[in-house]
mmCIF file of N, CA and C in Angstrom:
data_model
loop_
_atom_site.group_PDB
_atom_site.id
_atom_site.type_symbol
_atom_site.label_atom_id
_atom_site.label_comp_id
_atom_site.label_asym_id
_atom_site.label_seq_id
_atom_site.Cartn_x
_atom_site.Cartn_y
_atom_site.Cartn_z
ATOM 1 N N SER O 223 2.887 11.929 11.548
ATOM 2 C CA SER O 223 2.979 11.441 12.902
ATOM 3 C C SER O 223 3.314 12.555 13.879
ATOM 4 N N ALA O 224 3.853 13.674 13.407
ATOM 5 C CA ALA O 224 4.220 14.765 14.315
ATOM 6 C C ALA O 224 2.997 15.290 15.063
ATOM 7 N N PHE O 225 1.895 15.468 14.351
ATOM 8 C CA PHE O 225 0.668 15.940 14.993
ATOM 9 C C PHE O 225 0.192 14.939 16.039
ATOM 10 N N ALA O 226 0.150 13.678 15.671
ATOM 11 C CA ALA O 226 -0.315 12.641 16.595
ATOM 12 C C ALA O 226 0.585 12.561 17.823
ATOM 13 N N LYS O 227 1.889 12.645 17.630
ATOM 14 C CA LYS O 227 2.819 12.602 18.760
ATOM 15 C C LYS O 227 2.582 13.777 19.709
ATOM 16 N N ARG O 228 2.302 14.939 19.147
ATOM 17 C CA ARG O 228 2.055 16.118 19.967
ATOM 18 C C ARG O 228 0.744 16.012 20.742
ATOM 19 N N GLU O 229 -0.278 15.474 20.103
ATOM 20 C CA GLU O 229 -1.610 15.430 20.708
ATOM 21 C C GLU O 229 -1.855 14.213 21.585
ATOM 22 N N LEU O 230 -1.148 13.135 21.356
ATOM 23 C CA LEU O 230 -1.365 11.881 22.087
ATOM 24 C C LEU O 230 -0.092 11.519 22.850
ATOM 25 N N SER O 231 -0.057 11.863 24.112
ATOM 26 C CA SER O 231 1.171 11.705 24.889
ATOM 27 C C SER O 231 1.618 10.252 25.038
ATOM 28 N N ASP O 232 0.704 9.301 24.939
ATOM 29 C CA ASP O 232 1.080 7.893 25.112
ATOM 30 C C ASP O 232 1.298 7.168 23.775
ATOM 31 N N LEU O 233 1.347 7.910 22.689
ATOM 32 C CA LEU O 233 1.534 7.323 21.357
ATOM 33 C C LEU O 233 2.948 6.774 21.205
ATOM 34 N N ARG O 234 3.043 5.574 20.653
ATOM 35 C CA ARG O 234 4.335 4.981 20.303
ATOM 36 C C ARG O 234 4.362 4.805 18.798
ATOM 37 N N VAL O 235 5.416 5.271 18.162
ATOM 38 C CA VAL O 235 5.564 5.142 16.718
ATOM 39 C C VAL O 235 6.787 4.278 16.450
ATOM 40 N N HIS O 236 6.618 3.260 15.632
ATOM 41 C CA HIS O 236 7.712 2.366 15.259
ATOM 42 C C HIS O 236 7.847 2.372 13.745
ATOM 43 N N LEU O 237 9.069 2.495 13.282
ATOM 44 C CA LEU O 237 9.338 2.426 11.854
ATOM 45 C C LEU O 237 9.848 1.031 11.527
ATOM 46 N N VAL O 238 9.131 0.340 10.659
ATOM 47 C CA VAL O 238 9.571 -0.964 10.179
ATOM 48 C C VAL O 238 9.892 -0.775 8.698
ATOM 49 N N SER O 239 11.158 -0.693 8.402
ATOM 50 C CA SER O 239 11.575 -0.491 7.011
ATOM 51 C C SER O 239 11.430 -1.794 6.236
ATOM 52 N N ILE O 240 10.981 -1.670 5.008
ATOM 53 C CA ILE O 240 10.842 -2.835 4.127
ATOM 54 C C ILE O 240 11.749 -2.615 2.928
ATOM 55 N N PHE O 241 12.629 -3.570 2.701
ATOM 56 C CA PHE O 241 13.518 -3.521 1.552
ATOM 57 C C PHE O 241 13.102 -4.589 0.548
ATOM 58 N N ARG O 242 13.486 -4.409 -0.670
ATOM 59 C CA ARG O 242 13.039 -5.233 -1.792
ATOM 60 C C ARG O 242 13.112 -6.739 -1.531
ATOM 61 N N ASP O 243 14.162 -7.214 -0.885
ATOM 62 C CA ASP O 243 14.349 -8.657 -0.710
ATOM 63 C C ASP O 243 13.922 -9.174 0.663
ATOM 64 N N ASP O 244 13.270 -8.336 1.469
ATOM 65 C CA ASP O 244 12.830 -8.785 2.794
ATOM 66 C C ASP O 244 11.706 -9.810 2.656
ATOM 67 N N PRO O 245 11.835 -10.938 3.336
ATOM 68 C CA PRO O 245 10.756 -11.934 3.293
ATOM 69 C C PRO O 245 9.449 -11.354 3.873
ATOM 70 N N VAL O 246 8.369 -11.593 3.169
ATOM 71 C CA VAL O 246 7.069 -11.049 3.565
ATOM 72 C C VAL O 246 6.701 -11.481 4.981
ATOM 73 N N GLU O 247 6.827 -12.766 5.287
ATOM 74 C CA GLU O 247 6.415 -13.248 6.610
ATOM 75 C C GLU O 247 7.303 -12.704 7.723
ATOM 76 N N LYS O 248 8.567 -12.413 7.419
ATOM 77 C CA LYS O 248 9.455 -11.810 8.415
ATOM 78 C C LYS O 248 8.944 -10.427 8.808
ATOM 79 N N ILE O 249 8.594 -9.622 7.821
ATOM 80 C CA ILE O 249 8.094 -8.275 8.089
ATOM 81 C C ILE O 249 6.767 -8.344 8.838
ATOM 82 N N ALA O 250 5.880 -9.227 8.408
ATOM 83 C CA ALA O 250 4.593 -9.381 9.097
ATOM 84 C C ALA O 250 4.823 -9.789 10.551
ATOM 85 N N GLY O 251 5.789 -10.657 10.800
ATOM 86 C CA GLY O 251 6.099 -11.074 12.166
ATOM 87 C C GLY O 251 6.638 -9.938 13.010
ATOM 88 N N LEU O 252 7.482 -9.092 12.422
ATOM 89 C CA LEU O 252 8.001 -7.932 13.153
ATOM 90 C C LEU O 252 6.870 -6.989 13.552
ATOM 91 N N VAL O 253 5.966 -6.746 12.617
ATOM 92 C CA VAL O 253 4.830 -5.867 12.902
ATOM 93 C C VAL O 253 3.921 -6.509 13.949
ATOM 94 N N GLU O 254 3.641 -7.780 13.796
ATOM 95 C CA GLU O 254 2.770 -8.480 14.746
ATOM 96 C C GLU O 254 3.353 -8.424 16.153
ATOM 97 N N ALA O 255 4.662 -8.572 16.288
ATOM 98 C CA ALA O 255 5.309 -8.558 17.607
ATOM 99 C C ALA O 255 5.165 -7.208 18.310
ATOM 100 N N LEU O 256 4.967 -6.148 17.558
ATOM 101 C CA LEU O 256 4.772 -4.824 18.153
ATOM 102 C C LEU O 256 3.383 -4.659 18.763
ATOM 103 N N ARG O 257 2.451 -5.549 18.391
ATOM 104 C CA ARG O 257 1.067 -5.504 18.874
ATOM 105 C C ARG O 257 0.451 -4.108 18.692
ATOM 106 N N PRO O 258 0.474 -3.607 17.457
ATOM 107 C CA PRO O 258 -0.004 -2.238 17.230
ATOM 108 C C PRO O 258 -1.524 -2.117 17.311
ATOM 109 N N GLY O 259 -1.963 -0.924 17.650
ATOM 110 C CA GLY O 259 -3.387 -0.611 17.601
ATOM 111 C C GLY O 259 -3.782 -0.114 16.226
ATOM 112 N N LEU O 260 -2.789 0.242 15.431
ATOM 113 C CA LEU O 260 -2.995 0.761 14.083
ATOM 114 C C LEU O 260 -1.714 0.527 13.290
ATOM 115 N N VAL O 261 -1.849 0.136 12.035
ATOM 116 C CA VAL O 261 -0.708 0.002 11.126
ATOM 117 C C VAL O 261 -0.908 1.045 10.036
ATOM 118 N N ALA O 262 0.125 1.843 9.772
ATOM 119 C CA ALA O 262 0.051 2.854 8.720
ATOM 120 C C ALA O 262 1.226 2.658 7.774
ATOM 121 N N MET O 263 0.953 2.794 6.483
ATOM 122 C CA MET O 263 2.006 2.654 5.479
ATOM 123 C C MET O 263 1.830 3.755 4.451
ATOM 124 N N SER O 264 2.935 4.287 4.000
ATOM 125 C CA SER O 264 2.927 5.265 2.918
ATOM 126 C C SER O 264 3.409 4.563 1.653
ATOM 127 N N ALA O 265 2.706 4.768 0.560
ATOM 128 C CA ALA O 265 3.093 4.126 -0.699
ATOM 129 C C ALA O 265 2.909 5.105 -1.852
ATOM 130 N N MET O 266 3.793 5.013 -2.791
ATOM 131 C CA MET O 266 3.694 5.791 -4.014
ATOM 132 C C MET O 266 3.522 4.791 -5.161
ATOM 133 N N SER O 267 3.139 5.253 -6.300
ATOM 134 C CA SER O 267 2.867 4.350 -7.421
ATOM 135 C C SER O 267 3.984 3.339 -7.685
ATOM 136 N N PRO O 268 5.275 3.744 -7.664
ATOM 137 C CA PRO O 268 6.322 2.754 -7.939
ATOM 138 C C PRO O 268 6.448 1.667 -6.868
ATOM 139 N N THR O 269 5.986 1.927 -5.656
ATOM 140 C CA THR O 269 6.136 0.949 -4.574
ATOM 141 C C THR O 269 4.831 0.239 -4.227
ATOM 142 N N TRP O 270 3.746 0.647 -4.841
ATOM 143 C CA TRP O 270 2.445 0.101 -4.461
ATOM 144 C C TRP O 270 2.349 -1.410 -4.664
ATOM 145 N N LEU O 271 2.669 -1.879 -5.843
ATOM 146 C CA LEU O 271 2.545 -3.314 -6.105
ATOM 147 C C LEU O 271 3.466 -4.132 -5.209
ATOM 148 N N ALA O 272 4.651 -3.632 -4.949
ATOM 149 C CA ALA O 272 5.592 -4.352 -4.084
ATOM 150 C C ALA O 272 5.118 -4.374 -2.632
ATOM 151 N N SER O 273 4.354 -3.387 -2.200
ATOM 152 C CA SER O 273 3.892 -3.340 -0.807
ATOM 153 C C SER O 273 2.670 -4.230 -0.563
ATOM 154 N N ASP O 274 1.947 -4.563 -1.608
ATOM 155 C CA ASP O 274 0.706 -5.332 -1.456
ATOM 156 C C ASP O 274 0.883 -6.664 -0.707
ATOM 157 N N PRO O 275 1.866 -7.497 -1.027
ATOM 158 C CA PRO O 275 2.013 -8.759 -0.285
ATOM 159 C C PRO O 275 2.296 -8.546 1.209
ATOM 160 N N TYR O 276 3.022 -7.479 1.525
ATOM 161 C CA TYR O 276 3.311 -7.185 2.937
ATOM 162 C C TYR O 276 2.037 -6.780 3.668
ATOM 163 N N LEU O 277 1.233 -5.939 3.035
ATOM 164 C CA LEU O 277 -0.027 -5.525 3.658
ATOM 165 C C LEU O 277 -0.964 -6.716 3.852
ATOM 166 N N ARG O 278 -1.026 -7.595 2.873
ATOM 167 C CA ARG O 278 -1.884 -8.775 2.995
ATOM 168 C C ARG O 278 -1.404 -9.703 4.116
ATOM 169 N N ALA O 279 -0.087 -9.860 4.250
ATOM 170 C CA ALA O 279 0.460 -10.707 5.325
ATOM 171 C C ALA O 279 0.214 -10.079 6.689
ATOM 172 N N ILE O 280 0.334 -8.761 6.769
ATOM 173 C CA ILE O 280 0.040 -8.076 8.032
ATOM 174 C C ILE O 280 -1.439 -8.230 8.371
ATOM 175 N N ARG O 281 -2.302 -8.139 7.368
ATOM 176 C CA ARG O 281 -3.749 -8.327 7.596
ATOM 177 C C ARG O 281 -4.029 -9.735 8.124
ATOM 178 N N ARG O 282 -3.365 -10.748 7.580
ATOM 179 C CA ARG O 282 -3.559 -12.121 8.066
ATOM 180 C C ARG O 282 -3.073 -12.258 9.513
ATOM 181 N N ALA O 283 -1.954 -11.621 9.831
ATOM 182 C CA ALA O 283 -1.386 -11.720 11.181
ATOM 183 C C ALA O 283 -2.176 -10.919 12.204
ATOM 184 N N LEU O 284 -2.770 -9.810 11.762
ATOM 185 C CA LEU O 284 -3.493 -8.902 12.667
ATOM 186 C C LEU O 284 -4.860 -8.563 12.075
ATOM 187 N N PRO O 285 -5.761 -9.538 12.025
ATOM 188 C CA PRO O 285 -7.020 -9.328 11.302
ATOM 189 C C PRO O 285 -7.917 -8.220 11.845
ATOM 190 N N SER O 286 -7.813 -7.884 13.119
ATOM 191 C CA SER O 286 -8.698 -6.857 13.666
ATOM 192 C C SER O 286 -8.014 -5.495 13.808
ATOM 193 N N THR O 287 -6.758 -5.392 13.390
ATOM 194 C CA THR O 287 -6.027 -4.131 13.491
ATOM 195 C C THR O 287 -6.267 -3.291 12.245
ATOM 196 N N PRO O 288 -6.683 -2.027 12.417
ATOM 197 C CA PRO O 288 -6.873 -1.173 11.247
ATOM 198 C C PRO O 288 -5.548 -0.934 10.519
ATOM 199 N N ILE O 289 -5.611 -0.924 9.202
ATOM 200 C CA ILE O 289 -4.456 -0.612 8.369
ATOM 201 C C ILE O 289 -4.818 0.613 7.539
ATOM 202 N N VAL O 290 -3.957 1.624 7.607
ATOM 203 C CA VAL O 290 -4.181 2.866 6.885
ATOM 204 C C VAL O 290 -3.074 3.031 5.859
ATOM 205 N N LEU O 291 -3.455 3.319 4.635
ATOM 206 C CA LEU O 291 -2.490 3.551 3.571
ATOM 207 C C LEU O 291 -2.536 5.025 3.201
ATOM 208 N N GLY O 292 -1.389 5.659 3.261
ATOM 209 C CA GLY O 292 -1.300 7.067 2.900
ATOM 210 C C GLY O 292 -0.337 7.246 1.747
ATOM 211 N N GLY O 293 -0.033 8.489 1.451
ATOM 212 C CA GLY O 293 0.838 8.778 0.322
ATOM 213 C C GLY O 293 0.022 8.911 -0.944
ATOM 214 N N TYR O 294 0.695 9.134 -2.025
ATOM 215 C CA TYR O 294 0.033 9.376 -3.299
ATOM 216 C C TYR O 294 -0.895 8.235 -3.702
ATOM 217 N N GLN O 295 -0.454 6.990 -3.554
ATOM 218 C CA GLN O 295 -1.263 5.852 -3.994
ATOM 219 C C GLN O 295 -2.561 5.743 -3.198
ATOM 220 N N GLY O 296 -2.516 6.051 -1.916
ATOM 221 C CA GLY O 296 -3.716 5.987 -1.095
ATOM 222 C C GLY O 296 -4.793 6.974 -1.544
ATOM 223 N N ILE O 297 -4.368 8.050 -2.143
ATOM 224 C CA ILE O 297 -5.313 9.059 -2.646
ATOM 225 C C ILE O 297 -5.873 8.635 -4.000
ATOM 226 N N VAL O 298 -5.014 8.090 -4.852
ATOM 227 C CA VAL O 298 -5.414 7.714 -6.215
ATOM 228 C C VAL O 298 -6.289 6.478 -6.230
ATOM 229 N N ALA O 299 -5.959 5.482 -5.384
ATOM 230 C CA ALA O 299 -6.704 4.220 -5.362
ATOM 231 C C ALA O 299 -7.038 3.860 -3.918
ATOM 232 N N PRO O 300 -8.027 4.507 -3.315
ATOM 233 C CA PRO O 300 -8.309 4.314 -1.887
ATOM 234 C C PRO O 300 -8.777 2.925 -1.499
ATOM 235 N N ASP O 301 -9.263 2.109 -2.430
ATOM 236 C CA ASP O 301 -9.707 0.756 -2.078
ATOM 237 C C ASP O 301 -8.521 -0.152 -1.920
#
């Protein structure tokens, strides 16, 4: 995000932390309320399966918003 912040003066970055026991719909609602133009998540192999329900709920809440997955898992399994 450092590059994007430097190059895009009107960029807003919000961190929505997800903890193991956070309700999926609560997190999706927090993200939806931000009305993002893009959702980005970093995932590694140990967190990939746990992040899947959150990504699916965000997709349902924001069907036309691009979702980008980065980190090790995004490289290993890009689909």
